[in-house]
Amino acid sequence: MLRCAQPLTGPNRRRCREDETLLGTVLDEGEQGFIIDTRSAQAAKQARMTGGGTEPKSSYPQWRRLHRPMERGRPLQESFIKLVEACNDSSISMDRWLSRLESCRWLSHVKAALSTACLAAQCMDREEANVLVHGAEGTDTTLLVTALAQVILDPSCRTLAGFQGLLEREWIKAGHPFHLRCARSAYSHARLKQEAPLFLLFLDCVWQLSRQFPFSLEFGEQLLLTLFDNTYASAYGTFLCNNEKERSLCKVKESTHSLWAWLNQPEEKKKYLNPLYSHNPLVIWPSVEPQSIQLWQGLFLRWIRSPQHLDEAWAEIQRLVEEN
């Protein structure tokens, strides 16, 4: 699996021989690869006017392009805001609640992300093909798809250590702009153009996987909640800045502590492990049917509903597992 930003073909359909050669070396003679573009065909076409575009078929004959449009900017942020507002309104009727839940379209974004990740995983697992994923800049929906596909395909990414490595590799070092995307929360009255909860959408998708495959992930919901909290407000430097260059200039590693070092302390680590975990070497294929995608209540309802009973049940499960 490869990832990148969009090719800069522009309105004149410029070619880049080096890029063509690079992608050509990935495939053997007669092999076919898949390019998954996370923009619609129309959006990709319009991007030519500002210098972007897509890979021309004539220049990349062994690659088949598939468009799977995913929201990444203002619409996604507005969806997040509407969902939080609906979840915090405890006075609405059942019909009104269901209507608002549907109109915010958050669960549709979850479905789209899981569906696209499954497509990438199927191309690799069932077609045994190479896959290139990109959107516009390659630092938002691109990372969402590649990271999710690896959780689906690779059992090592479903361990606590492997998942931390995945986040470091596919989100932090790959340049997801955390500072811009997570500058404020859904409660803020400001509507910043660059803000969008892409990483939260990823965490929600991982939660959907953990719910559908409760024995296959070594970590539990508490880890996902902790990661969400630390992307928006953290005492650690792991999610600071927008890319590695900024982190280097700000001397983040020298001036702050790592979230991973804290999570991996024995007493802390114990809180995040799934007591029901059993190593599963197989690919986990999630259902993306509407009935299978559920609201992440542990996050979106955490401020209006006490998790006491769930915490007590989780602690009891851990105790029983340790005794046996």
CSV table of C-alpha atoms in Angstrom, one decimal:
chain,number,residue,atom,x,y,z
A,1,MET,CA,0.0,0.0,0.0
A,2,LEU,CA,1.2,3.4,-1.0
A,3,ARG,CA,-0.1,6.9,-0.2
A,4,CYS,CA,0.6,10.3,-1.7
A,5,ALA,CA,-0.9,13.7,-2.5
A,6,GLN,CA,-2.7,14.4,-5.8
A,7,PRO,CA,-0.5,14.6,-9.0
A,8,LEU,CA,0.1,18.1,-10.2
A,9,THR,CA,-1.0,17.6,-13.8
A,10,GLY,CA,-2.9,20.9,-14.0
A,11,PRO,CA,-5.1,22.1,-16.9
A,12,ASN,CA,-2.4,21.3,-19.5
A,13,ARG,CA,-2.1,17.6,-18.2
A,14,ARG,CA,1.6,17.9,-17.5
A,15,ARG,CA,3.5,14.6,-17.1
A,16,CYS,CA,6.0,13.6,-14.6
A,17,ARG,CA,8.3,10.9,-16.0
A,18,GLU,CA,9.9,10.2,-12.6
A,19,ASP,CA,6.5,9.6,-11.0
A,20,GLU,CA,5.4,7.3,-13.9
A,21,THR,CA,8.7,5.4,-13.5
A,22,LEU,CA,8.3,5.1,-9.8
A,23,LEU,CA,4.8,3.7,-10.0
A,24,GLY,CA,5.8,1.5,-12.8
A,25,THR,CA,8.5,-0.2,-10.8
A,26,VAL,CA,5.9,-1.1,-8.1
A,27,LEU,CA,4.2,-3.5,-10.5
A,28,ASP,CA,5.6,-6.5,-12.4
A,29,GLU,CA,4.8,-6.9,-16.1
A,30,GLY,CA,1.1,-7.8,-16.6
A,31,GLU,CA,0.1,-6.8,-13.0
A,32,GLN,CA,-2.6,-4.2,-12.3
A,33,GLY,CA,-2.7,-1.8,-9.4
A,34,PHE,CA,-5.5,0.3,-8.0
A,35,ILE,CA,-5.5,4.0,-7.3
A,36,ILE,CA,-8.2,4.9,-4.8
A,37,ASP,CA,-8.9,8.6,-5.0
A,38,THR,CA,-10.9,9.9,-2.0
A,39,ARG,CA,-12.4,12.7,-4.0
A,40,SER,CA,-15.3,12.5,-6.5
A,41,ALA,CA,-14.4,12.4,-10.2
A,42,GLN,CA,-15.8,15.9,-10.5
A,43,ALA,CA,-13.8,17.3,-7.6
A,44,ALA,CA,-10.6,15.7,-9.0
A,45,LYS,CA,-11.4,17.2,-12.4
A,46,GLN,CA,-12.0,20.7,-10.9
A,47,ALA,CA,-8.6,20.4,-9.1
A,48,ARG,CA,-6.9,20.8,-12.4
A,49,MET,CA,-7.8,24.4,-12.5
A,50,THR,CA,-5.6,25.0,-9.4
A,51,GLY,CA,-2.7,22.8,-10.6
A,52,GLY,CA,-3.9,19.4,-9.3
A,53,GLY,CA,-5.7,16.6,-10.9
A,54,THR,CA,-5.5,12.8,-11.4
A,55,GLU,CA,-3.2,10.2,-13.0
A,56,PRO,CA,-4.0,10.1,-16.8
A,57,LYS,CA,-4.8,6.5,-17.9
A,58,SER,CA,-2.5,6.8,-20.9
A,59,SER,CA,0.5,7.6,-18.7
A,60,TYR,CA,-0.3,5.0,-16.0
A,61,PRO,CA,-1.7,2.1,-18.1
A,62,GLN,CA,-1.3,-0.6,-15.3
A,63,TRP,CA,-3.2,1.4,-12.8
A,64,ARG,CA,-7.0,1.5,-12.5
A,65,ARG,CA,-8.4,4.6,-10.7
A,66,LEU,CA,-11.4,4.3,-8.4
A,67,HIS,CA,-13.1,7.3,-6.9
A,68,ARG,CA,-14.6,7.0,-3.5
A,69,PRO,CA,-15.6,10.5,-2.4
A,70,MET,CA,-15.2,11.4,1.3
A,71,GLU,CA,-15.8,14.6,3.2
A,72,ARG,CA,-12.8,16.2,4.8
A,73,GLY,CA,-13.4,19.8,5.5
A,74,ARG,CA,-16.2,22.1,6.6
A,75,PRO,CA,-19.1,19.6,6.0
A,76,LEU,CA,-17.4,17.1,8.3
A,77,GLN,CA,-16.9,19.7,11.0
A,78,GLU,CA,-20.5,20.9,10.7
A,79,SER,CA,-21.7,17.3,11.0
A,80,PHE,CA,-19.7,16.9,14.2
A,81,ILE,CA,-21.1,20.1,15.7
A,82,LYS,CA,-24.7,19.1,14.8
A,83,LEU,CA,-24.2,15.6,16.4
A,84,VAL,CA,-22.8,17.0,19.6
A,85,GLU,CA,-25.6,19.5,19.8
A,86,ALA,CA,-28.2,16.8,19.3
A,87,CYS,CA,-26.6,14.5,21.9
A,88,ASN,CA,-26.6,17.3,24.5
A,89,ASP,CA,-30.3,18.1,24.0
A,90,SER,CA,-32.0,15.8,26.5
A,91,SER,CA,-35.4,17.5,26.1
A,92,ILE,CA,-36.1,16.3,22.5
A,93,SER,CA,-38.6,13.5,21.7
A,94,MET,CA,-37.6,10.2,20.2
A,95,ASP,CA,-38.8,11.2,16.7
A,96,ARG,CA,-36.9,14.5,16.9
A,97,TRP,CA,-33.8,12.7,18.1
A,98,LEU,CA,-33.8,10.2,15.3
A,99,SER,CA,-34.4,13.0,12.8
A,100,ARG,CA,-31.5,15.1,14.1
A,101,LEU,CA,-29.2,12.0,14.2
A,102,GLU,CA,-29.9,11.3,10.6
A,103,SER,CA,-29.6,15.0,9.5
A,104,CYS,CA,-26.2,15.4,11.0
A,105,ARG,CA,-24.9,12.6,8.7
A,106,TRP,CA,-22.1,11.6,11.1
A,107,LEU,CA,-22.8,7.9,10.8
A,108,SER,CA,-22.8,8.2,7.0
A,109,HIS,CA,-19.3,9.6,7.2
A,110,VAL,CA,-18.3,6.6,9.4
A,111,LYS,CA,-19.8,4.2,6.8
A,112,ALA,CA,-18.0,5.9,3.9
A,113,ALA,CA,-14.7,5.7,5.7
A,114,LEU,CA,-15.1,2.0,6.6
A,115,SER,CA,-16.3,1.2,3.1
A,116,THR,CA,-13.4,2.9,1.4
A,117,ALA,CA,-10.9,1.2,3.8
A,118,CYS,CA,-12.5,-2.2,3.1
A,119,LEU,CA,-12.2,-1.5,-0.7
A,120,ALA,CA,-8.4,-0.9,-0.2
A,121,ALA,CA,-8.1,-4.0,2.0
A,122,GLN,CA,-10.0,-6.1,-0.5
A,123,CYS,CA,-7.8,-5.0,-3.4
A,124,MET,CA,-4.7,-6.1,-1.4
A,125,ASP,CA,-6.1,-9.3,0.2
A,126,ARG,CA,-8.3,-10.7,-2.4
A,127,GLU,CA,-6.9,-9.3,-5.6
A,128,GLU,CA,-3.3,-9.4,-4.3
A,129,ALA,CA,-2.8,-6.0,-5.9
A,130,ASN,CA,-0.9,-3.0,-5.0
A,131,VAL,CA,-2.9,0.0,-3.9
A,132,LEU,CA,-2.2,3.7,-4.0
A,133,VAL,CA,-4.4,6.0,-2.0
A,134,HIS,CA,-4.6,9.8,-2.3
A,135,GLY,CA,-7.0,12.7,-2.1
A,136,ALA,CA,-5.8,16.3,-2.4
A,137,GLU,CA,-2.9,16.9,0.0
A,138,GLY,CA,-2.7,13.3,1.1
A,139,THR,CA,-2.8,14.2,4.8
A,140,ASP,CA,-6.5,13.8,5.7
A,141,THR,CA,-8.8,11.2,4.1
A,142,THR,CA,-5.8,9.5,2.6
A,143,LEU,CA,-4.4,8.7,6.1
A,144,LEU,CA,-7.8,7.8,7.3
A,145,VAL,CA,-8.1,5.1,4.6
A,146,THR,CA,-4.6,3.7,4.8
A,147,ALA,CA,-4.6,3.5,8.7
A,148,LEU,CA,-8.0,1.8,8.8
A,149,ALA,CA,-7.1,-0.7,6.0
A,150,GLN,CA,-4.0,-1.7,8.1
A,151,VAL,CA,-6.2,-2.3,11.2
A,152,ILE,CA,-8.5,-4.5,9.1
A,153,LEU,CA,-5.6,-6.4,7.4
A,154,ASP,CA,-2.8,-6.6,9.9
A,155,PRO,CA,-3.2,-8.3,13.4
A,156,SER,CA,-0.1,-6.5,14.7
A,157,CYS,CA,-1.9,-3.1,14.2
A,158,ARG,CA,-4.6,-4.4,16.5
A,159,THR,CA,-2.2,-4.7,19.5
A,160,LEU,CA,-1.6,-1.8,21.8
A,161,ALA,CA,2.0,-1.3,20.8
A,162,GLY,CA,1.2,-1.9,17.1
A,163,PHE,CA,-1.7,0.6,17.2
A,164,GLN,CA,0.6,3.2,18.7
A,165,GLY,CA,3.1,2.6,16.0
A,166,LEU,CA,0.4,2.9,13.4
A,167,LEU,CA,-0.7,6.3,14.7
A,168,GLU,CA,2.9,7.5,14.8
A,169,ARG,CA,3.5,6.3,11.3
A,170,GLU,CA,0.3,7.0,9.5
A,171,TRP,CA,-0.9,10.2,11.3
A,172,ILE,CA,1.9,12.0,13.1
A,173,LYS,CA,4.9,11.4,10.8
A,174,ALA,CA,2.8,11.4,7.7
A,175,GLY,CA,1.8,15.0,8.4
A,176,HIS,CA,-1.8,15.2,9.5
A,177,PRO,CA,-2.2,18.8,10.6
A,178,PHE,CA,-3.5,18.2,14.1
A,179,HIS,CA,-3.0,21.9,15.1
A,180,LEU,CA,-5.3,23.1,12.3
A,181,ARG,CA,-7.8,20.3,12.4
A,182,CYS,CA,-8.2,20.1,16.2
A,183,ALA,CA,-7.8,23.8,17.0
A,184,ARG,CA,-11.1,24.0,18.8
A,185,SER,CA,-13.9,21.6,19.8
A,186,ALA,CA,-17.5,21.2,18.6
A,187,TYR,CA,-18.5,23.5,21.5
A,188,SER,CA,-16.6,26.5,20.0
A,189,HIS,CA,-18.6,29.3,18.4
A,190,ALA,CA,-15.7,29.9,16.0
A,191,ARG,CA,-16.0,28.2,12.6
A,192,LEU,CA,-12.4,27.9,11.5
A,193,LYS,CA,-12.0,27.0,7.8
A,194,GLN,CA,-9.3,24.4,8.4
A,195,GLU,CA,-10.9,22.6,11.3
A,196,ALA,CA,-12.2,19.0,10.7
A,197,PRO,CA,-12.4,16.0,13.0
A,198,LEU,CA,-10.7,13.5,10.6
A,199,PHE,CA,-8.8,11.8,13.5
A,200,LEU,CA,-12.0,11.5,15.5
A,201,LEU,CA,-13.6,9.9,12.6
A,202,PHE,CA,-10.8,7.4,12.5
A,203,LEU,CA,-11.2,6.7,16.2
A,204,ASP,CA,-14.9,6.2,15.7
A,205,CYS,CA,-14.3,3.7,12.9
A,206,VAL,CA,-11.8,1.8,15.1
A,207,TRP,CA,-14.5,1.7,17.9
A,208,GLN,CA,-16.9,0.2,15.3
A,209,LEU,CA,-14.4,-2.5,14.6
A,210,SER,CA,-13.9,-3.2,18.3
A,211,ARG,CA,-17.6,-3.5,18.8
A,212,GLN,CA,-18.0,-5.9,15.9
A,213,PHE,CA,-14.9,-7.9,16.8
A,214,PRO,CA,-14.7,-7.6,20.6
A,215,PHE,CA,-11.9,-10.2,21.0
A,216,SER,CA,-9.6,-9.0,18.1
A,217,LEU,CA,-8.3,-5.7,19.5
A,218,GLU,CA,-5.9,-5.8,22.4
A,219,PHE,CA,-7.0,-2.3,23.6
A,220,GLY,CA,-10.4,-1.1,24.7
A,221,GLU,CA,-12.6,2.0,24.4
A,222,GLN,CA,-10.7,3.8,27.1
A,223,LEU,CA,-7.7,4.1,24.9
A,224,LEU,CA,-9.7,5.6,22.1
A,225,LEU,CA,-11.3,8.2,24.5
A,226,THR,CA,-7.9,9.1,25.8
A,227,LEU,CA,-6.5,9.6,22.3
A,228,PHE,CA,-9.5,11.9,21.5
A,229,ASP,CA,-9.0,13.9,24.6
A,230,ASN,CA,-5.3,14.4,23.9
A,231,THR,CA,-5.8,15.6,20.3
A,232,TYR,CA,-7.9,18.5,21.5
A,233,ALA,CA,-6.2,19.3,24.9
A,234,SER,CA,-3.1,17.5,26.1
A,235,ALA,CA,-0.3,17.8,28.7
A,236,TYR,CA,1.9,15.9,26.2
A,237,GLY,CA,3.5,16.9,22.9
A,238,THR,CA,2.6,14.0,20.8
A,239,PHE,CA,-0.2,15.7,18.8
A,240,LEU,CA,1.3,19.2,18.8
A,241,CYS,CA,1.9,21.1,15.5
A,242,ASN,CA,1.0,20.2,11.9
A,243,ASN,CA,4.0,18.2,10.7
A,244,GLU,CA,7.5,17.0,11.5
A,245,LYS,CA,9.1,20.2,10.3
A,246,GLU,CA,7.1,22.3,12.7
A,247,ARG,CA,7.7,19.9,15.6
A,248,SER,CA,11.4,20.1,14.9
A,249,LEU,CA,11.4,23.9,14.7
A,250,CYS,CA,9.4,24.1,18.0
A,251,LYS,CA,11.7,21.4,19.6
A,252,VAL,CA,8.6,19.5,20.7
A,253,LYS,CA,10.6,16.3,21.5
A,254,GLU,CA,13.1,18.2,23.7
A,255,SER,CA,10.5,20.4,25.4
A,256,THR,CA,7.6,18.0,26.0
A,257,HIS,CA,6.8,14.4,27.2
A,258,SER,CA,5.5,11.7,24.9
A,259,LEU,CA,1.9,10.4,25.4
A,260,TRP,CA,3.2,6.9,24.5
A,261,ALA,CA,5.7,6.9,27.3
A,262,TRP,CA,2.9,7.7,29.8
A,263,LEU,CA,0.4,5.1,28.3
A,264,ASN,CA,3.0,2.4,28.4
A,265,GLN,CA,3.7,2.7,32.1
A,266,PRO,CA,2.6,-0.7,33.7
A,267,GLU,CA,-0.1,0.8,35.9
A,268,GLU,CA,-1.4,3.0,33.1
A,269,LYS,CA,-1.2,0.4,30.4
A,270,LYS,CA,-3.4,-2.0,32.4
A,271,LYS,CA,-6.3,0.5,32.1
A,272,TYR,CA,-6.3,0.3,28.3
A,273,LEU,CA,-6.0,-3.4,27.7
A,274,ASN,CA,-9.0,-5.5,26.5
A,275,PRO,CA,-9.3,-8.4,29.0
A,276,LEU,CA,-11.2,-10.4,26.3
A,277,TYR,CA,-8.4,-10.0,23.7
A,278,SER,CA,-7.4,-13.2,21.8
A,279,HIS,CA,-4.9,-12.9,19.0
A,280,ASN,CA,-6.7,-13.2,15.7
A,281,PRO,CA,-4.4,-13.7,12.7
A,282,LEU,CA,-7.2,-13.3,10.2
A,283,VAL,CA,-8.4,-10.2,8.3
A,284,ILE,CA,-11.4,-8.7,10.1
A,285,TRP,CA,-14.1,-7.6,7.6
A,286,PRO,CA,-16.5,-5.2,9.2
A,287,SER,CA,-20.2,-4.9,8.2
A,288,VAL,CA,-21.0,-1.5,6.8
A,289,GLU,CA,-24.7,-2.1,6.6
A,290,PRO,CA,-26.7,0.8,8.2
A,291,GLN,CA,-27.9,-1.5,11.0
A,292,SER,CA,-24.3,-2.3,11.9
A,293,ILE,CA,-23.1,1.2,12.3
A,294,GLN,CA,-23.9,2.5,15.7
A,295,LEU,CA,-23.5,5.8,17.6
A,296,TRP,CA,-20.4,5.8,19.7
A,297,GLN,CA,-22.2,6.4,23.0
A,298,GLY,CA,-19.1,6.2,25.1
A,299,LEU,CA,-17.8,9.4,23.5
A,300,PHE,CA,-20.8,11.4,22.3
A,301,LEU,CA,-23.0,10.7,25.4
A,302,ARG,CA,-20.2,10.7,28.0
A,303,TRP,CA,-21.1,14.1,29.4
A,304,ILE,CA,-24.8,13.4,29.9
A,305,ARG,CA,-24.7,9.8,31.0
A,306,SER,CA,-22.6,8.3,33.7
A,307,PRO,CA,-20.4,5.3,32.6
A,308,GLN,CA,-20.3,4.0,36.2
A,309,HIS,CA,-22.1,0.7,35.5
A,310,LEU,CA,-20.1,0.0,32.3
A,311,ASP,CA,-16.9,0.7,34.2
A,312,GLU,CA,-17.9,-1.6,37.0
A,313,ALA,CA,-18.7,-4.4,34.5
A,314,TRP,CA,-15.4,-3.9,32.8
A,315,ALA,CA,-13.5,-4.0,36.1
A,316,GLU,CA,-15.3,-7.3,37.0
A,317,ILE,CA,-14.4,-8.8,33.6
A,318,GLN,CA,-10.8,-7.9,34.2
A,319,ARG,CA,-10.9,-9.4,37.7
A,320,LEU,CA,-12.3,-12.7,36.4
A,321,VAL,CA,-9.8,-13.0,33.6
A,322,GLU,CA,-6.9,-12.4,36.0
A,323,GLU,CA,-8.2,-15.0,38.4
A,324,ASN,CA,-8.4,-17.6,35.6
